[in-house]
Short mmCIF file of C-alpha atoms and ligand atoms in Angstrom, two decimals:
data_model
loop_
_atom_site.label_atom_id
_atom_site.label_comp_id
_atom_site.label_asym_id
_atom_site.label_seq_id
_atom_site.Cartn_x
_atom_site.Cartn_y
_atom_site.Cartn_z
CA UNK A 8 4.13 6.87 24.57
CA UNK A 9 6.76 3.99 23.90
CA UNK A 10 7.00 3.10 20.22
CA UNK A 11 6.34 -0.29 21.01
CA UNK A 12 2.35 1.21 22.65
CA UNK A 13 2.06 3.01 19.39
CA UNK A 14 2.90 0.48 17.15
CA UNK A 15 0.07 -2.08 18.89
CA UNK A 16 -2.28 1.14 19.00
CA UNK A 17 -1.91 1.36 15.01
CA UNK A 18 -2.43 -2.33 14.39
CA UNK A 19 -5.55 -2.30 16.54
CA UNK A 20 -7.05 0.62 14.97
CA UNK A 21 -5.61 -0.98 11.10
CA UNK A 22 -7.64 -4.72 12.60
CA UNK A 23 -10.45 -2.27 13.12
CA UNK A 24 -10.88 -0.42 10.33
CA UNK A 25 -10.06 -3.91 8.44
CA UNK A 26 -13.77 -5.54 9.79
CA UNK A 27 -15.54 -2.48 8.93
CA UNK A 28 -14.18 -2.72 5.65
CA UNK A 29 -15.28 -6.71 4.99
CA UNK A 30 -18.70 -6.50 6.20
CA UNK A 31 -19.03 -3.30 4.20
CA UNK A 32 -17.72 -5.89 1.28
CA UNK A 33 -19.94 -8.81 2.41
CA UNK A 34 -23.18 -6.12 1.80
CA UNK A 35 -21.77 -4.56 -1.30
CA UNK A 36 -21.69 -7.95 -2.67
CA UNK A 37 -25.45 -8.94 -1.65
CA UNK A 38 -27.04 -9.82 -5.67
CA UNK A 39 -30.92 -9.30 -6.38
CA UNK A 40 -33.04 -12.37 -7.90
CA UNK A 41 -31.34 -11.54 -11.82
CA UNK A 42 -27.47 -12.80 -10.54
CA UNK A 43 -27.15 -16.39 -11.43
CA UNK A 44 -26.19 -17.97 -7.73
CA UNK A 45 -23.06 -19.50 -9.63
CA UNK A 46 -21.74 -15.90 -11.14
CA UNK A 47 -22.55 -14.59 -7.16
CA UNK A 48 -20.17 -17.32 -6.02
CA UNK A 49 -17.62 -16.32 -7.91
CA UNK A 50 -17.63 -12.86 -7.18
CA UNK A 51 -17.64 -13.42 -3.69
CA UNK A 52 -15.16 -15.82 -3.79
CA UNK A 53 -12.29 -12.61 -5.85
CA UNK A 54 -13.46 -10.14 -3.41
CA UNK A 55 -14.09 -12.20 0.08
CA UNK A 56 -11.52 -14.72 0.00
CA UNK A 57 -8.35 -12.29 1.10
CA UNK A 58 -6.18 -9.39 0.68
CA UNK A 59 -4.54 -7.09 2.19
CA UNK A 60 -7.73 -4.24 1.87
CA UNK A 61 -4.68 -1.88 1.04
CA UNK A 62 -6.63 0.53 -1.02
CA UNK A 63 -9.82 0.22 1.03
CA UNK A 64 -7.26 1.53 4.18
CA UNK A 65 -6.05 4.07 2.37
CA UNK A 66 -9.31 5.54 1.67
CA UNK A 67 -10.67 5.29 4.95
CA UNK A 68 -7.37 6.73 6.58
CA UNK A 69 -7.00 9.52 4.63
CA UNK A 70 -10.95 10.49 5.37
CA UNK A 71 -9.84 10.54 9.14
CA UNK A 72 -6.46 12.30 7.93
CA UNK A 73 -8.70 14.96 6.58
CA UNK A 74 -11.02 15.19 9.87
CA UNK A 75 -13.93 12.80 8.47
CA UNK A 76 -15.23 10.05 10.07
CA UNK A 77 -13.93 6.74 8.46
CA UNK A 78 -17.35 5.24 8.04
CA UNK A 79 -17.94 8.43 5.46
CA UNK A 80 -15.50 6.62 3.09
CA UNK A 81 -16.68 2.91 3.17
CA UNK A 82 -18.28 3.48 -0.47
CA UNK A 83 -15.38 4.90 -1.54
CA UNK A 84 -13.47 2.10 0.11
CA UNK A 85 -15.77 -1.00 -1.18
CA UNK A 86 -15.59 0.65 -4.65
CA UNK A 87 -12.09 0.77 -4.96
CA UNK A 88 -11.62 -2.92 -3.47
CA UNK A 89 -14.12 -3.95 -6.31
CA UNK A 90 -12.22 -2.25 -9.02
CA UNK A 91 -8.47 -3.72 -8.08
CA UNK A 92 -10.32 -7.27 -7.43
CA UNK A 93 -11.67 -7.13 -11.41
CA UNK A 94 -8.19 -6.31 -12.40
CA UNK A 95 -6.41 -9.00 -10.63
CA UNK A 96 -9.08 -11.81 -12.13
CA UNK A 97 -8.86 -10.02 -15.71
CA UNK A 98 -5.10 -10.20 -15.10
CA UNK A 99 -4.43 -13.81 -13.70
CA UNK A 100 -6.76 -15.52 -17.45
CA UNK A 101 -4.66 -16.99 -20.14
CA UNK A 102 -4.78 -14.39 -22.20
CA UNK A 103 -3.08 -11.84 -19.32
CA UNK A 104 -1.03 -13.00 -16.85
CA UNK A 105 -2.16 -16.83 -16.98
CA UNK A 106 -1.38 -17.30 -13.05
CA UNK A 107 -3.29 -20.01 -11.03
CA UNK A 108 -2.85 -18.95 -7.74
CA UNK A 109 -3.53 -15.70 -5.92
CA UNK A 110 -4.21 -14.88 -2.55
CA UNK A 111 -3.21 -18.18 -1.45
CA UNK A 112 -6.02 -19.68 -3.63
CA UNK A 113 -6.84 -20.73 -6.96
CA UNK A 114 -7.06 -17.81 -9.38
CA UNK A 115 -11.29 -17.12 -10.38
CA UNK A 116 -11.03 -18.55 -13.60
CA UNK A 117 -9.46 -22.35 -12.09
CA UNK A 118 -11.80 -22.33 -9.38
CA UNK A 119 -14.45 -21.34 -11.75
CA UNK A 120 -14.10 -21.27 -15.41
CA UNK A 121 -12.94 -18.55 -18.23
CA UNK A 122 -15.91 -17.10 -18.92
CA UNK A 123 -16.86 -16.90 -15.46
CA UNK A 124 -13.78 -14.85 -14.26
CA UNK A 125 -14.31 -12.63 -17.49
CA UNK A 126 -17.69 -11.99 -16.03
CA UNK A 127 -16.84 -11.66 -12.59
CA UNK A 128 -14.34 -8.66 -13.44
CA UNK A 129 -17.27 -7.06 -15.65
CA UNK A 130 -19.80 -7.37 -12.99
CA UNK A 131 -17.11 -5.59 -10.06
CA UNK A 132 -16.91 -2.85 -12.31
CA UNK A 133 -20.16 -2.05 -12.45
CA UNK A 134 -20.43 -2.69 -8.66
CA UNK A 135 -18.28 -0.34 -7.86
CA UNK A 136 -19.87 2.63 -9.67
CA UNK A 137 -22.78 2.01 -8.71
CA UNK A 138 -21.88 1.48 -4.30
CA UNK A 139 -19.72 4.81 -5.30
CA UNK A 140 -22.90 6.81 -6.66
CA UNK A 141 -25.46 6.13 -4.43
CA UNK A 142 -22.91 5.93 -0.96
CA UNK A 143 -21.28 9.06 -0.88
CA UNK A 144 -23.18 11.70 0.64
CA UNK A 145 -23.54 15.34 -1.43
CA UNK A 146 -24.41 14.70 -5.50
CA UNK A 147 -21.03 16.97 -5.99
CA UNK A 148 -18.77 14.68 -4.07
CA UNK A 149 -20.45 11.23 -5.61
CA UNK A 150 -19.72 12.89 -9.38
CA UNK A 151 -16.09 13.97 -9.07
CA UNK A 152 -15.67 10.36 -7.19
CA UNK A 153 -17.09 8.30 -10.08
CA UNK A 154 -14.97 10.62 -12.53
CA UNK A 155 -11.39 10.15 -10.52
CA UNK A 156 -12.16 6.16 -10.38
CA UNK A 157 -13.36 5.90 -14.44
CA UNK A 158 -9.89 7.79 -15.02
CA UNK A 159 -7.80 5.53 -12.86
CA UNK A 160 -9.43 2.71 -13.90
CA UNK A 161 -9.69 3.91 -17.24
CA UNK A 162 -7.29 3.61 -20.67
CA UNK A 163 -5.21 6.17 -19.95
CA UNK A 164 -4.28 4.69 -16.06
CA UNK A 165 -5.05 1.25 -15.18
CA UNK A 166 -6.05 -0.61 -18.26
CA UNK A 167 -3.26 1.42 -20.14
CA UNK A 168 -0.64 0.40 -17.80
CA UNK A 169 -0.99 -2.87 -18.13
CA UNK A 170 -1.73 -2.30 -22.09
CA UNK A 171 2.11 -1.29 -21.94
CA UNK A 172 3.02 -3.78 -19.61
CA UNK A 173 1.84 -6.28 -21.50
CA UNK A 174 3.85 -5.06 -24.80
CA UNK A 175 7.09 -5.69 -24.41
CA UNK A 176 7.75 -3.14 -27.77
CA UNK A 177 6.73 -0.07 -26.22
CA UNK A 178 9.05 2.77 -26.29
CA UNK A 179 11.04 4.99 -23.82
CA UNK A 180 14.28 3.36 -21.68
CA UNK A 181 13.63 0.69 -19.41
CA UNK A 182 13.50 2.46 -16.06
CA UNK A 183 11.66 5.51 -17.50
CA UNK A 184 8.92 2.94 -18.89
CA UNK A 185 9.04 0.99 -15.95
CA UNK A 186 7.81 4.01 -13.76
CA UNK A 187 5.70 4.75 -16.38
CA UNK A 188 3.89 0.97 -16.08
CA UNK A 189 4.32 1.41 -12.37
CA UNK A 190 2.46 5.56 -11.82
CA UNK A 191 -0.33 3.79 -14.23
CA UNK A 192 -0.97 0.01 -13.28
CA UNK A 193 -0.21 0.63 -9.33
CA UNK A 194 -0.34 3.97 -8.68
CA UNK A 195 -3.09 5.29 -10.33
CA UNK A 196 -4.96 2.86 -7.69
CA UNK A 197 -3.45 3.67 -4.72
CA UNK A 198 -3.73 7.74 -5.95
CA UNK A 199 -7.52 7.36 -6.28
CA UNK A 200 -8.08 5.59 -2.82
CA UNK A 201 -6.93 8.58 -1.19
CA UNK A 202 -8.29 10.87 -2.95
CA UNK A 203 -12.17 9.16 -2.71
CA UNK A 204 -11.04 9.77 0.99
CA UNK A 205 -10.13 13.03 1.14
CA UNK A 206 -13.32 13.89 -0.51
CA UNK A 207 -15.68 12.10 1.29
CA UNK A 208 -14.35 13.98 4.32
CA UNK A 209 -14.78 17.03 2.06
CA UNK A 210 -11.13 17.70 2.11
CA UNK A 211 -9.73 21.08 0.95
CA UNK A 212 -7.60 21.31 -2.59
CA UNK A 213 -4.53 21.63 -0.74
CA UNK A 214 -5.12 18.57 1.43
CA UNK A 215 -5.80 16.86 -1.81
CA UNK A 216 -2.51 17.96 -3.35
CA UNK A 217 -0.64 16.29 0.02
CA UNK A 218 -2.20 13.05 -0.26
CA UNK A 219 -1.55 13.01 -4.01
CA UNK A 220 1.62 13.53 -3.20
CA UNK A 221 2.04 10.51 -0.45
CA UNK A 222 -0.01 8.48 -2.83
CA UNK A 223 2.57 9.01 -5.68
CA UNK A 224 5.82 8.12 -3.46
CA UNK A 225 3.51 5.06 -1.80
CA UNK A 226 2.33 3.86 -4.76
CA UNK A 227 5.78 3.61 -6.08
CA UNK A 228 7.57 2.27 -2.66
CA UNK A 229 4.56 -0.65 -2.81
CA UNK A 230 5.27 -1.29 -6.20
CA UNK A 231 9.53 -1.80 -5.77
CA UNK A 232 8.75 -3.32 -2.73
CA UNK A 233 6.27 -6.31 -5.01
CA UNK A 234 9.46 -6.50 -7.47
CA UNK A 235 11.00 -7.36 -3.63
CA UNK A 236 9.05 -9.54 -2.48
CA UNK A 237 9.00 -11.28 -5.92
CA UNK A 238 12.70 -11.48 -6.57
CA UNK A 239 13.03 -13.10 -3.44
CA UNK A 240 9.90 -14.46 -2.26
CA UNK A 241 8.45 -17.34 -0.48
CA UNK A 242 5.29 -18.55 -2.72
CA UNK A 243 3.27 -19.61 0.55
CA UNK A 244 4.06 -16.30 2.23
CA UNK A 245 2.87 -13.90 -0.62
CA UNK A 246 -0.16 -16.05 -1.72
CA UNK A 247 0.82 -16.00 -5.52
CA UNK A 248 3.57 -17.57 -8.01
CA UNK A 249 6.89 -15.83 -7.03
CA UNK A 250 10.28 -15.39 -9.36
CA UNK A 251 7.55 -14.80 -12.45
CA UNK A 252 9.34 -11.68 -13.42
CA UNK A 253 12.58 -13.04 -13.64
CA UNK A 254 11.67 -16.29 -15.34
CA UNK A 255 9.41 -13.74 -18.16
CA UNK A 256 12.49 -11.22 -18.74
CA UNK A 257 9.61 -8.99 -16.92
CA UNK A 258 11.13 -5.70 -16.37
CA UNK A 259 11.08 -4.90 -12.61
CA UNK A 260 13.21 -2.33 -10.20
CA UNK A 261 16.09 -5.57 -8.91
CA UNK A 262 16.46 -6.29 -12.33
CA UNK A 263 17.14 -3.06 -13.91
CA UNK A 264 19.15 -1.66 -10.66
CA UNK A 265 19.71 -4.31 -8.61
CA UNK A 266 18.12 -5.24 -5.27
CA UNK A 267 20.20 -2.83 -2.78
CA UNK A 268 19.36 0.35 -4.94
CA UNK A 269 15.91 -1.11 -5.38
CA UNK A 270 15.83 -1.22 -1.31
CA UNK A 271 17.12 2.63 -0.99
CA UNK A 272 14.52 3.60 -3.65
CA UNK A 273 11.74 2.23 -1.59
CA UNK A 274 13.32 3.73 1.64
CA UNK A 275 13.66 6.98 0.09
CA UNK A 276 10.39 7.07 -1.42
CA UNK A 277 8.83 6.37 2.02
CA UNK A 278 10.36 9.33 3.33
CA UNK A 279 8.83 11.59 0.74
CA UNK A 280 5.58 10.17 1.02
CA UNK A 281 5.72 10.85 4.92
CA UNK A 282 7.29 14.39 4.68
CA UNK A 283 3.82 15.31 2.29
CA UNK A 284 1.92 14.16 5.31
CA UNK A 285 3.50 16.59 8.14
CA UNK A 286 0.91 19.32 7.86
CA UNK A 287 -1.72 17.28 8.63
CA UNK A 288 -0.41 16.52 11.99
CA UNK A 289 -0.96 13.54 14.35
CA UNK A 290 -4.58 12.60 12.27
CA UNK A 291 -1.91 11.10 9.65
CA UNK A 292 -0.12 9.35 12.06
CA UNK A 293 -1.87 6.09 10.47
CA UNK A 294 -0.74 7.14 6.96
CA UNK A 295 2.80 7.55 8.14
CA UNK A 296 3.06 3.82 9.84
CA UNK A 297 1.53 2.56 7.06
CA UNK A 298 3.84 3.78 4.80
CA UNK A 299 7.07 2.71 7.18
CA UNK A 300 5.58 -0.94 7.59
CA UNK A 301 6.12 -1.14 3.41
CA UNK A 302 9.30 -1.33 4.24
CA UNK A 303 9.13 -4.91 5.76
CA UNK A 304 6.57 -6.34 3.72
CA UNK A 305 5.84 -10.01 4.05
CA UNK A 306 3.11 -10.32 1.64
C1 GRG B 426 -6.50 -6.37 -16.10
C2 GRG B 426 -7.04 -3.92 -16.41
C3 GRG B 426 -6.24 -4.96 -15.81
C4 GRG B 426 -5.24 -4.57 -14.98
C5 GRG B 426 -4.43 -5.48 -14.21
C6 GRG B 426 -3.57 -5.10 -10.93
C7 GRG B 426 -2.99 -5.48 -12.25
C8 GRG B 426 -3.39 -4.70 -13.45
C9 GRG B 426 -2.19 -6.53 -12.36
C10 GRG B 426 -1.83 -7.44 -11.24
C11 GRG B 426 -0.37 -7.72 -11.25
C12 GRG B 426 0.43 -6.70 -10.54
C13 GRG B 426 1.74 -7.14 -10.01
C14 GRG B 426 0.00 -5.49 -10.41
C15 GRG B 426 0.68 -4.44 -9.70
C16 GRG B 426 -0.21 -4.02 -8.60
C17 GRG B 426 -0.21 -5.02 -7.54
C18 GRG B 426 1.04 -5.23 -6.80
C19 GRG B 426 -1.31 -5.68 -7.28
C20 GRG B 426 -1.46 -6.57 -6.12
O1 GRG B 426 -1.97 -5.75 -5.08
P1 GRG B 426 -2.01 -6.22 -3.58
O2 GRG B 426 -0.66 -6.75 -3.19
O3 GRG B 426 -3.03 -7.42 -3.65
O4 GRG B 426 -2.55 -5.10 -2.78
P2 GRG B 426 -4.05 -7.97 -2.53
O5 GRG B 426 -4.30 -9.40 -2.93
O6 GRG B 426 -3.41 -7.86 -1.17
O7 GRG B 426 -5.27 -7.12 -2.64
#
């Protein structure tokens, strides 16, 4: 088939998969009588109102990677959504980040308030857990699920990550703690999405081991690619403030090896995270064009 037929045939499938994910959202998001209607808005207004549904893909690709319907991941995929939405609203307040736009919008807490947005985060963590285990079929399966996303989300992954990112003082040289931010406070995301996949299609331990090891050289190619798209980004384009990094002393990939090494870093990482995929044949063809199309990211 001509590249160009294949190319289309992955972005229709991606479009699909895409509207099964948002409705999926749209339910996960549906609040008995004890939500206060203003604390609903605002949830529904971090998770509904954009986004790639990067994680959510991953999840549901690497099910069908490992021979499972995608539809057997949608738990999987709403609860990891929830998770990275809480961490971008607990990461735009004043006391993180302090950012007032995201996703082309005003960040929770403007369109809302503080305590709102602190809220919102704490009620999209609970979500999640809970969509995560009562979705996934086979008590096994929805038990090692919860425990993977309570680690990645946990003090030792996410929440540490950014414990270290915010601390300028912590130790080890620049590019071995920026990796080290990085594997935690992007990875560790991106790691469990696949891996709530491959279970859900009850994938084998070996099958597991392959998409950890994608997930580790994505995760990182996303992550350079961000310090890209930041270093030389177009605010509208991206949806959030651009040229923070630099104007923070932030340490990011241009800055500590400039942006052509940064660009064969990403390029090289993409590779690895494709060769880990070869054994699974043609189902991973998804996995594999999602990886390449990192390497023109707009946004
Ligand atoms: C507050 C516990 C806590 C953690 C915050 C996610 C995060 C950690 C910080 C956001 C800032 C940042 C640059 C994180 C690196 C990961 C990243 C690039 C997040 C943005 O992910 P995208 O691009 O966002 O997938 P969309 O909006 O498309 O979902």
């Amino acid at each position: 088939m001509p590249p160009s037929d294949t190319q289309e045939l992955h972005d229709l499938h991606l479009h699909e998969l895409r509207g099964r994910v948002d409705r999926a959202l749209e339910e996960g998001l549906q609040f008995q009588a004890g939500c206060p209607e203003r604390l609903q808005q605002a949830i529904r207004y971090a998770v509904l109102g954009g986004g790639k549904r990067l994680r959510p893909l991953l999840a549901l690709l690497a099910c069908e990677a490992c021979g499972g319907p995608a539809d057997a991941a949608l738990p999987a995929a709403c609860a990891v959504e929830f998770v990275h939405a809480y961490s971008l609203v607990h990461d735009d307040l004043p006391a993180m980040d302090n950012d007032d736009l995201r996703r082309g919008q005003p960040t929770c807490h403007i369109a809302f308030d503080e305590a709102t947005a602190i809220l919102v985060g704490d009620a999209l963590l609970a979500r999640a857990f809970e969509i995560l285990a009562e979705g996934i079929k086979g008590a096994e399966s929805a038990a090692r699920s919860c425990a993977l996303l309570a680690r990645a989300a946990g003090a030792e992954q996410l929440v540490g990550g950014q414990a270290d990112d915010l601390d300028g003082n912590a130790s080890g040289s620049s590019l071995e703690r920026l990796q080290a931010i990085h594997r935690r406070k992007t990875g560790a995301m991106i790691q469990v999405s696949l891996a709530l996949g491959g279970i859900a299609a009850g994938a084998s331990d070996d099958q597991l081991a392959l998409l950890a090891q994608y997930g580790q050289n994505f995760g990182l190619a996303f992550q350079i690619t961000d310090d890209l798209l930041d270093a030389r980004g177009d605010a509208k384009r991206v949806g959030k403030r651009v040229g923070k990094d630099a104007d923070r002393g932030k340490l990011t990939y241009p800055y500590l090896v400039g942006i052509e090494e940064s660009e064969g870093e990403a390029r090289r990482c993409v590779e690895q995270a494709c060769a880990a995929l070869q054994p699974f044949g043609p189902a991973a063809a998804p996995l594999e064009q999602l990886a390449l199309s990192l390497l023109d990211r707009q946004n």
